CSV table of C-alpha atoms in Angstrom, one decimal:
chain,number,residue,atom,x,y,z
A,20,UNK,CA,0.0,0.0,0.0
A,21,UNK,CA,2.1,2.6,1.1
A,22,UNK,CA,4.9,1.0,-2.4
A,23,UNK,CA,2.1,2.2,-3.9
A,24,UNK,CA,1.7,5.8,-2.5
A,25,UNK,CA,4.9,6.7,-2.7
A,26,UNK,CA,5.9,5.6,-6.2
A,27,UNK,CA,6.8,7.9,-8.9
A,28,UNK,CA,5.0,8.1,-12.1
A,29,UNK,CA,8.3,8.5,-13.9
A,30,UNK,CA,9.7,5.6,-15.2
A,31,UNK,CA,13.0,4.0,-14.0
A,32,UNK,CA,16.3,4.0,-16.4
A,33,UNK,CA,16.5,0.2,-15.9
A,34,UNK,CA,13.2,-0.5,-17.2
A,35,UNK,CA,13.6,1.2,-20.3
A,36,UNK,CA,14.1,-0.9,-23.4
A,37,UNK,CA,16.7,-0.6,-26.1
A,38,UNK,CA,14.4,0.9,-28.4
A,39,UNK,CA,13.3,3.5,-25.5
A,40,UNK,CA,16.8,4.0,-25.1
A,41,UNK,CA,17.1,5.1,-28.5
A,42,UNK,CA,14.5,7.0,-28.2
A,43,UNK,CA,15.2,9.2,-25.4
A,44,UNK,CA,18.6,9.5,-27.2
A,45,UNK,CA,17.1,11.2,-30.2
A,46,UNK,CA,15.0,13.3,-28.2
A,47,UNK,CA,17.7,14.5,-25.9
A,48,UNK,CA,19.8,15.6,-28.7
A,49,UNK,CA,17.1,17.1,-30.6
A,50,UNK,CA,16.3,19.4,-27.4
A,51,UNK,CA,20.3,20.3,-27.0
A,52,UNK,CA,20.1,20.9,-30.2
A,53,UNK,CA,17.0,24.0,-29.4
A,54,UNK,CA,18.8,25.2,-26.7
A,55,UNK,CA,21.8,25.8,-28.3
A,56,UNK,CA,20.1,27.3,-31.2
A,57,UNK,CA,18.3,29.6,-28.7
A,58,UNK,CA,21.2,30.6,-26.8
A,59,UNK,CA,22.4,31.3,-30.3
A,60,UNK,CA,19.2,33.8,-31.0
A,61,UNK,CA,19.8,35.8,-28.2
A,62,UNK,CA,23.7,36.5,-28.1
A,63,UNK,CA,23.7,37.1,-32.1
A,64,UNK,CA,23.0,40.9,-31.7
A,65,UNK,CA,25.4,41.6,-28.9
A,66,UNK,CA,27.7,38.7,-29.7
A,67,UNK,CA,27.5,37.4,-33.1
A,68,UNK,CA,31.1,35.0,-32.5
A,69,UNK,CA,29.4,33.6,-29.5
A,70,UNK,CA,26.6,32.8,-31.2
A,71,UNK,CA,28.4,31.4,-34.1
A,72,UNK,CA,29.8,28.8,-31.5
A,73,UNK,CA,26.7,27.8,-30.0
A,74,UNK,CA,25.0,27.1,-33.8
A,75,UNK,CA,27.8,25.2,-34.2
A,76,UNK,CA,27.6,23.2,-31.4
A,77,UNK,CA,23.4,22.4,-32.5
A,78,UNK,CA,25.0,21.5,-36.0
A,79,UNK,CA,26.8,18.9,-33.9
A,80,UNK,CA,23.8,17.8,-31.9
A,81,UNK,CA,22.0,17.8,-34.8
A,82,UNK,CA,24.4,14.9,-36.3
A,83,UNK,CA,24.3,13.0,-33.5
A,84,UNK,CA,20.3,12.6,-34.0
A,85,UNK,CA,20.5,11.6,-36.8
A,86,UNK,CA,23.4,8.9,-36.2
A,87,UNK,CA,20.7,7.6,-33.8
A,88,UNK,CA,17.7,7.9,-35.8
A,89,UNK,CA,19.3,5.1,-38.4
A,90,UNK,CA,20.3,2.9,-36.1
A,91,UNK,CA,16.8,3.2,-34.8
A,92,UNK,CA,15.3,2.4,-38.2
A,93,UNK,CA,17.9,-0.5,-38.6
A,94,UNK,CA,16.6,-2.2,-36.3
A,95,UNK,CA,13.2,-1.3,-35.2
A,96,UNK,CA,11.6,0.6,-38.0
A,97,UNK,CA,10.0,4.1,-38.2
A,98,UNK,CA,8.2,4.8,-35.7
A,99,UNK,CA,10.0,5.9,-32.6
A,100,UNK,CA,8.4,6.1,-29.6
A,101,UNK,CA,7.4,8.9,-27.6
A,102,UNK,CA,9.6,9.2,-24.7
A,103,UNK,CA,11.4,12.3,-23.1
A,104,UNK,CA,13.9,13.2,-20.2
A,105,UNK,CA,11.0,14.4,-18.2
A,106,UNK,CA,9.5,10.8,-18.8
A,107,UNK,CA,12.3,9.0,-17.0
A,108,UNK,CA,13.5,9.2,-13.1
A,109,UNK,CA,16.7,10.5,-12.6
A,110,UNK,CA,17.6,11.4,-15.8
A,111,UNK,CA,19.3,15.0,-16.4
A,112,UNK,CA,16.8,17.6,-17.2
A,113,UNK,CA,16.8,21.0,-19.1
A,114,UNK,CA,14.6,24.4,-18.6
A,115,UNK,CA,12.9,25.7,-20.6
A,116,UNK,CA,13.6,28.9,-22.8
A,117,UNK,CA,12.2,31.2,-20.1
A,118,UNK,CA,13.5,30.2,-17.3
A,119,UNK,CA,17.0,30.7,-19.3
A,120,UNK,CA,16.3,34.2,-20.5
A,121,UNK,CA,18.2,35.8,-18.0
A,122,UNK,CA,21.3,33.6,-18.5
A,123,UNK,CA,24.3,35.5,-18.9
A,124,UNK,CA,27.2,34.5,-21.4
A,125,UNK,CA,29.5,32.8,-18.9
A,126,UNK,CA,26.2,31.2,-17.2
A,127,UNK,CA,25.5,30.0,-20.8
A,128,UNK,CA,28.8,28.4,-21.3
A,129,UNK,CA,28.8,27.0,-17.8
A,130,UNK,CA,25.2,25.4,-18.2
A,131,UNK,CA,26.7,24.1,-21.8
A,132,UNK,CA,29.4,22.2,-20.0
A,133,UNK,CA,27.4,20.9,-17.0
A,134,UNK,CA,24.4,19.5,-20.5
A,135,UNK,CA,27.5,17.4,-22.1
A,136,UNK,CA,28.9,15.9,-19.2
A,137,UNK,CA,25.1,14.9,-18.1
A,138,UNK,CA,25.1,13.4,-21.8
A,139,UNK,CA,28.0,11.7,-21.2
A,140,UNK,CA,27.2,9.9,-18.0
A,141,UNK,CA,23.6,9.1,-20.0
A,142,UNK,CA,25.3,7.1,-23.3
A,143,UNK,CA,28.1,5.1,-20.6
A,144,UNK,CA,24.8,3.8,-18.9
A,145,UNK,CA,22.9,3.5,-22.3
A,146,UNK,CA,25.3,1.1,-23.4
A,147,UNK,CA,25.9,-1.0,-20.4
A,148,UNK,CA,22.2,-1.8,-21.5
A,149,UNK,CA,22.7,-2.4,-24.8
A,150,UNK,CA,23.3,-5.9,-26.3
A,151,UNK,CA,23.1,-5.4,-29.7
A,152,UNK,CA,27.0,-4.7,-31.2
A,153,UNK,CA,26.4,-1.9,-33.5
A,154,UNK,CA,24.0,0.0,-31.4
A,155,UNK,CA,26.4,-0.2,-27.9
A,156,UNK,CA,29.4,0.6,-30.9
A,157,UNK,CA,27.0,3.8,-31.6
A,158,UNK,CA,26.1,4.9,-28.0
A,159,UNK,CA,29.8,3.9,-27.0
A,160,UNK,CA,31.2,6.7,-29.8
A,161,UNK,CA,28.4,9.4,-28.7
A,162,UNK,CA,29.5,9.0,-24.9
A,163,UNK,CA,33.3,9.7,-26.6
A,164,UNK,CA,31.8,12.5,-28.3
A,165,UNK,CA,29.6,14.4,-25.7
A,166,UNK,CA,33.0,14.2,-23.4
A,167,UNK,CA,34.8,15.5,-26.0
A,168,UNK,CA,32.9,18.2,-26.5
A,169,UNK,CA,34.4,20.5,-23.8
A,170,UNK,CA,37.6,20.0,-26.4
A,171,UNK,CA,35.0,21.2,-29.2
A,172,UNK,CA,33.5,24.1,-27.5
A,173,UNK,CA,37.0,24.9,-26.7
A,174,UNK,CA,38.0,24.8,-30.6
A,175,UNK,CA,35.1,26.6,-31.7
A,176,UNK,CA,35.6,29.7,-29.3
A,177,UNK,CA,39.1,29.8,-30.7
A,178,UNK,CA,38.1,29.3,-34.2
A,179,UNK,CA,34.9,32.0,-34.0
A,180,UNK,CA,36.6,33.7,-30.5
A,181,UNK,CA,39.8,34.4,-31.0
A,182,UNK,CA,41.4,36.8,-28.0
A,183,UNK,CA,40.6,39.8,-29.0
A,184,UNK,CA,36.9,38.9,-29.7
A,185,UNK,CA,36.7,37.7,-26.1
A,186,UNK,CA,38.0,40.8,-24.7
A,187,UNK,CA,35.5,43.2,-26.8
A,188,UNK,CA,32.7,40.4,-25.7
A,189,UNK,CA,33.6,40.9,-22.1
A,190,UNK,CA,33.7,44.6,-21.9
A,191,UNK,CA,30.3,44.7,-23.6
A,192,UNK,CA,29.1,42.2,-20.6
A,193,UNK,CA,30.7,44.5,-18.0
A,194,UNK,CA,29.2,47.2,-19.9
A,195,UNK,CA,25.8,46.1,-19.5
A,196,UNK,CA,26.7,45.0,-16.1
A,197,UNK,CA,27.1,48.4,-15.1
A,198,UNK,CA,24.6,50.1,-17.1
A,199,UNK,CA,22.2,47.6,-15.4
A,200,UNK,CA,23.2,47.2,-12.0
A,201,UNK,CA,26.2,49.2,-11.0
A,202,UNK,CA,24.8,52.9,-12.4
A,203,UNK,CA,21.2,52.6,-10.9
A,204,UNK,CA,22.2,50.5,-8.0
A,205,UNK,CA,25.1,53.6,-6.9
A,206,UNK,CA,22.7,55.7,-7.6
A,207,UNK,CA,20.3,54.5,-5.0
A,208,UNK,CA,23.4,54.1,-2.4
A,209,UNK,CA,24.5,57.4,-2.6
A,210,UNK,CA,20.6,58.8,-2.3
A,211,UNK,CA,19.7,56.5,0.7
A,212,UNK,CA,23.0,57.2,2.3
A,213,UNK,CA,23.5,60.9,2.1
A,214,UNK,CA,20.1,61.8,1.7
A,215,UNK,CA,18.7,60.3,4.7
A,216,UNK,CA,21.5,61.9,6.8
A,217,UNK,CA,19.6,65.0,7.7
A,218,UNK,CA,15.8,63.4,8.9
A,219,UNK,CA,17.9,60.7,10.7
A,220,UNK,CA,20.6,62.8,12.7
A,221,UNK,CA,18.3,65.7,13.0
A,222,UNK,CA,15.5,63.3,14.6
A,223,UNK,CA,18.2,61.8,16.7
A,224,UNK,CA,19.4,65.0,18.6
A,225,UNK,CA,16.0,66.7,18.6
A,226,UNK,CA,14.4,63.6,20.4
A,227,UNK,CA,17.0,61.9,22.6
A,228,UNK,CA,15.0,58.9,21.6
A,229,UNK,CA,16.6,56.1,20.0
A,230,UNK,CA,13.7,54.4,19.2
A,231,UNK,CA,11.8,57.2,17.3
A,232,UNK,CA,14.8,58.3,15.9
A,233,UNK,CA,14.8,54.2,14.5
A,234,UNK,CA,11.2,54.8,13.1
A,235,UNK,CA,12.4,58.0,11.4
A,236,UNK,CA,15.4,56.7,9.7
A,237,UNK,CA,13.0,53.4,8.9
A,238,UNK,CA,10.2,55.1,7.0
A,239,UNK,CA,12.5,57.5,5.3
A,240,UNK,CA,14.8,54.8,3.8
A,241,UNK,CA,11.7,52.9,2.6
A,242,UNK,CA,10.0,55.4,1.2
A,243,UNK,CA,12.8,56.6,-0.5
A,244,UNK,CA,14.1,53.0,-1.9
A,245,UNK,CA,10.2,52.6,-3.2
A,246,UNK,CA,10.2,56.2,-5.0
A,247,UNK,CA,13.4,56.0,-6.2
A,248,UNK,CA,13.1,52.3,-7.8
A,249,UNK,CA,9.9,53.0,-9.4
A,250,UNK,CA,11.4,56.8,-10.4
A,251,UNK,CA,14.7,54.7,-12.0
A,252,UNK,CA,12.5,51.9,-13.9
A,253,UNK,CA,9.6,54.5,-15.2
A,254,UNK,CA,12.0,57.2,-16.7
A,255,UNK,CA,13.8,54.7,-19.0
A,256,UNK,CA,12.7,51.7,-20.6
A,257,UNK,CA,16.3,50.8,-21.7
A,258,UNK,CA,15.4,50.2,-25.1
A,259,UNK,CA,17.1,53.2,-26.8
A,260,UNK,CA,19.9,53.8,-23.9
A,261,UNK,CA,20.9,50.3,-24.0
A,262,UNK,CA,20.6,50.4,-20.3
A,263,UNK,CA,18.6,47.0,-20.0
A,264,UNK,CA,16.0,45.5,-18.3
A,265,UNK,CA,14.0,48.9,-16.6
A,266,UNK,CA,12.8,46.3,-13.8
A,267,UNK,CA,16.5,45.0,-12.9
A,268,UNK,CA,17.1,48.6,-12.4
A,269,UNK,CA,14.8,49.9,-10.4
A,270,UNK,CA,15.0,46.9,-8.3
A,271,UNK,CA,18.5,47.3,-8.2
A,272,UNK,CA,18.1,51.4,-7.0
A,273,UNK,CA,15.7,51.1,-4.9
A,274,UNK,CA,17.0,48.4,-2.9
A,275,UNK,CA,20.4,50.1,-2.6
A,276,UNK,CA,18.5,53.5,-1.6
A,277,UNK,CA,16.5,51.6,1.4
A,278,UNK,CA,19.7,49.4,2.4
A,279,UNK,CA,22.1,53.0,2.0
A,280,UNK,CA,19.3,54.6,4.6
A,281,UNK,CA,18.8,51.5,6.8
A,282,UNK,CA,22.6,51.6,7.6
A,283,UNK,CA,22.9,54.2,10.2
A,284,UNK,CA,19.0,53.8,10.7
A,285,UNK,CA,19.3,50.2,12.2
A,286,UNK,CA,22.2,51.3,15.2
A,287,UNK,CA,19.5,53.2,16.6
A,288,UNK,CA,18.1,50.1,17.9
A,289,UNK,CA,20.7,50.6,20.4
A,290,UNK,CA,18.8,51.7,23.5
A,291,UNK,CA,21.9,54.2,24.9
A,292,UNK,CA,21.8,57.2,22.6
A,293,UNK,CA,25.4,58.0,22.5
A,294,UNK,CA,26.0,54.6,21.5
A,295,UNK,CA,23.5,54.5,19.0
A,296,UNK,CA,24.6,58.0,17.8
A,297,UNK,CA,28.3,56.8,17.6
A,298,UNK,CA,28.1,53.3,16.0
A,299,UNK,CA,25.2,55.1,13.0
A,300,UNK,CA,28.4,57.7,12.4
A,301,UNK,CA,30.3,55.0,11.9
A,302,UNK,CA,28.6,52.9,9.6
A,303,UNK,CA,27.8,56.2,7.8
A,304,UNK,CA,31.7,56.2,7.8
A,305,UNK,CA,32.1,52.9,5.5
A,306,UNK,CA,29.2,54.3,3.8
A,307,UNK,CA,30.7,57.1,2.1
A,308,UNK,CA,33.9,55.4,1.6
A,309,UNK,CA,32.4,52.4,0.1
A,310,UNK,CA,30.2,54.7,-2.5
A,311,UNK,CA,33.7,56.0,-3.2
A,312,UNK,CA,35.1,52.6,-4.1
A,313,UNK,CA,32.5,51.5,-6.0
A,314,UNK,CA,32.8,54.8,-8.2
A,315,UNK,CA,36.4,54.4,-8.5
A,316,UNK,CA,36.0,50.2,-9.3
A,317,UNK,CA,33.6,50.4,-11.9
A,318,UNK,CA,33.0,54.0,-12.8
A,319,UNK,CA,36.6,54.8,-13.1
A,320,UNK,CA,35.9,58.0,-11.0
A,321,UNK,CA,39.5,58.4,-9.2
A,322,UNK,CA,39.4,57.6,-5.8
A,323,UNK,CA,40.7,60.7,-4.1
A,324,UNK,CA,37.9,63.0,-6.1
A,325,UNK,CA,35.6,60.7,-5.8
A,326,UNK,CA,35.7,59.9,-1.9
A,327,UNK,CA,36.6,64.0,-1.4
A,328,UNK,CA,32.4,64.6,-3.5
A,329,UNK,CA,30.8,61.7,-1.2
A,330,UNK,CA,32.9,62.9,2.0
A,331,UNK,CA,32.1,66.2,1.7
A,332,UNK,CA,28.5,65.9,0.7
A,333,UNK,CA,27.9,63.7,3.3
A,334,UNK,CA,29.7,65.6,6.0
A,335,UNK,CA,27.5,69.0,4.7
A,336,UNK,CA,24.0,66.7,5.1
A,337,UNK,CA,25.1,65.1,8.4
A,338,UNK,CA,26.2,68.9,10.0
A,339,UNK,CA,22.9,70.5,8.8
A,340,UNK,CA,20.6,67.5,10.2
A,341,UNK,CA,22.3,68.2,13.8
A,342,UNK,CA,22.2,71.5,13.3
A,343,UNK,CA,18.7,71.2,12.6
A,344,UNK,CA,17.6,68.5,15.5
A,345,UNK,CA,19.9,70.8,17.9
A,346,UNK,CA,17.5,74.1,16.9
């Protein structure tokens, strides 16, 4: 009874026949085959060598299918049966196209290497079950194959990526990178950070209370996170600017604007003002310094202009919110 509850309604690899073997052969490479051409698709605008790889490496696929298709007609006739990976326990599975629409390019070549050595490990067990010469001789030579295909990617990127393809490839990646994440993700960090300075700090000293003072610094840095994100992904739909996705961006500024004003907000959880007071000046310390960094790493801002903007611009917000709370 309870065999019964618990089995799966995918069937096991052992009790697949050589024919369904076959099968599930043709089908796996046929769907490689897709994703490869899709990967291709959407890397031909921004990376046409890339992509030239990945057609290649369907074109490959594509051969192997058909290897198994004769051998399937050899010996068993037309009609293959209808069998897939999703059809069989344990076997390796693939997402679909939407789920890898967000893949970057070094994601993509990862997920390619981690498909061929799962297609690997599937012939080596195909032809332990396998009896007939030709047909173990065929899944024998495909397992050879789909391991050597590491060595084939490898030859194609050389052949269609030679170095100085790579390097333009991987500037446009850090490009978009930056244009995507970095730009409206700084820009929300320095906001939430400097910005909330003044309502924080001036809340602070004009209440001696840490815990309204927390409040404060808590509503501000949410409501700013939540108008700046939907301020960053309304005003540019990244189609013309090349900026990319407008919801990656605004998710990426807003969150940085709430976290940048939640820094020094969250020490005022301290009960002991001075301490509170103290340790939120010195988070606000790393702050500023790490908006500098991250302008000099990736915007190529130097370091000593950019940490004297942030410094002084936060040191001006920080002095007038005391000011302020101390009036």
């Amino acid at each position: 009874m309870l065999a019964r509850f618990f089995r799966s309604s995918k069937r096991s690899f052992d009790s697949l026949s050589e024919q369904e073997i076959l099968a599930l052969g043709i089908a796996s490479e046929e769907d490689d085959a897709r994703i490869y051409l899709a990967y291709a698709d959407r890397l031909r605008r921004e990376f046409p060598a890339s992509a030239k790889v990945f057609e290649d490496m369907a074109e490959v696929e594509d051969t192997h299918r058909k290897s198994l298709i004769e051998i399937h007609r050899q010996r068993f006739g037309e009609r293959i049966p209808l069998i897939r990976r999703e059809h069989v326990e344990g076997f390796y599975e693939r997402k679909p196209d939407w789920l890898r629409a967000n893949l970057t390019l070094d994601a993509m070549r990862r997920e390619t290497e981690a498909m061929e050595e799962q297609a690997y490990r599937f012939y080596v067990e195909a032809a332990k079950r396998t009896s007939d010469a030709s047909t173990r001789q065929l899944l024998g030579d495909l397992a050879l194959a789909e391991q050597g295909h590491e060595d084939i990617a490898r030859m194609l990127g050389d052949k269609h990526t030679p170095e100085e393809v790579k390097h333009d490839e991987d500037e446009t990646v850090r490009r978009q990178f930056v244009l995507t994440y970095v730009q409206p993700g700084l820009a929300g960090l320095m906001d939430g950070s400097v910005s909330t300075l003044a309502p924080i700090f001036a809340a602070a000293f004009a209440t001696q209370d840490t815990w309204q003072t927390f409040l404060v610094g808590l509503s501000a840095s949410v409501g700013a996170g939540i108008s700046m994100g939907f301020t960053e992904a309304a005003h540019d739909d990244g189609k013309i600017s090349g900026r990319g996705s407008p919801i990656k961006r605004g998710l990426a500024c807003g969150i940085m604007t709430a976290l940048g004003g939640l820094g020094h907000a969250l020490p005022y959880l301290i009960p002991h003002f001075w301490t509170a007071t103290i340790t939120a000046a010195v988070v606000v310390f790393f702050e500023l310094w790490a908006i500098a960094f991250i302008q000099n790493r990736y915007m190529e801002t130097p370091f000593l202009r950019a940490a004297f903007q942030v410094v002084l611009g936060g040191g001006l917000v920080l002095g007038a919110g005391i000011l302020i709370g101390n009036g």
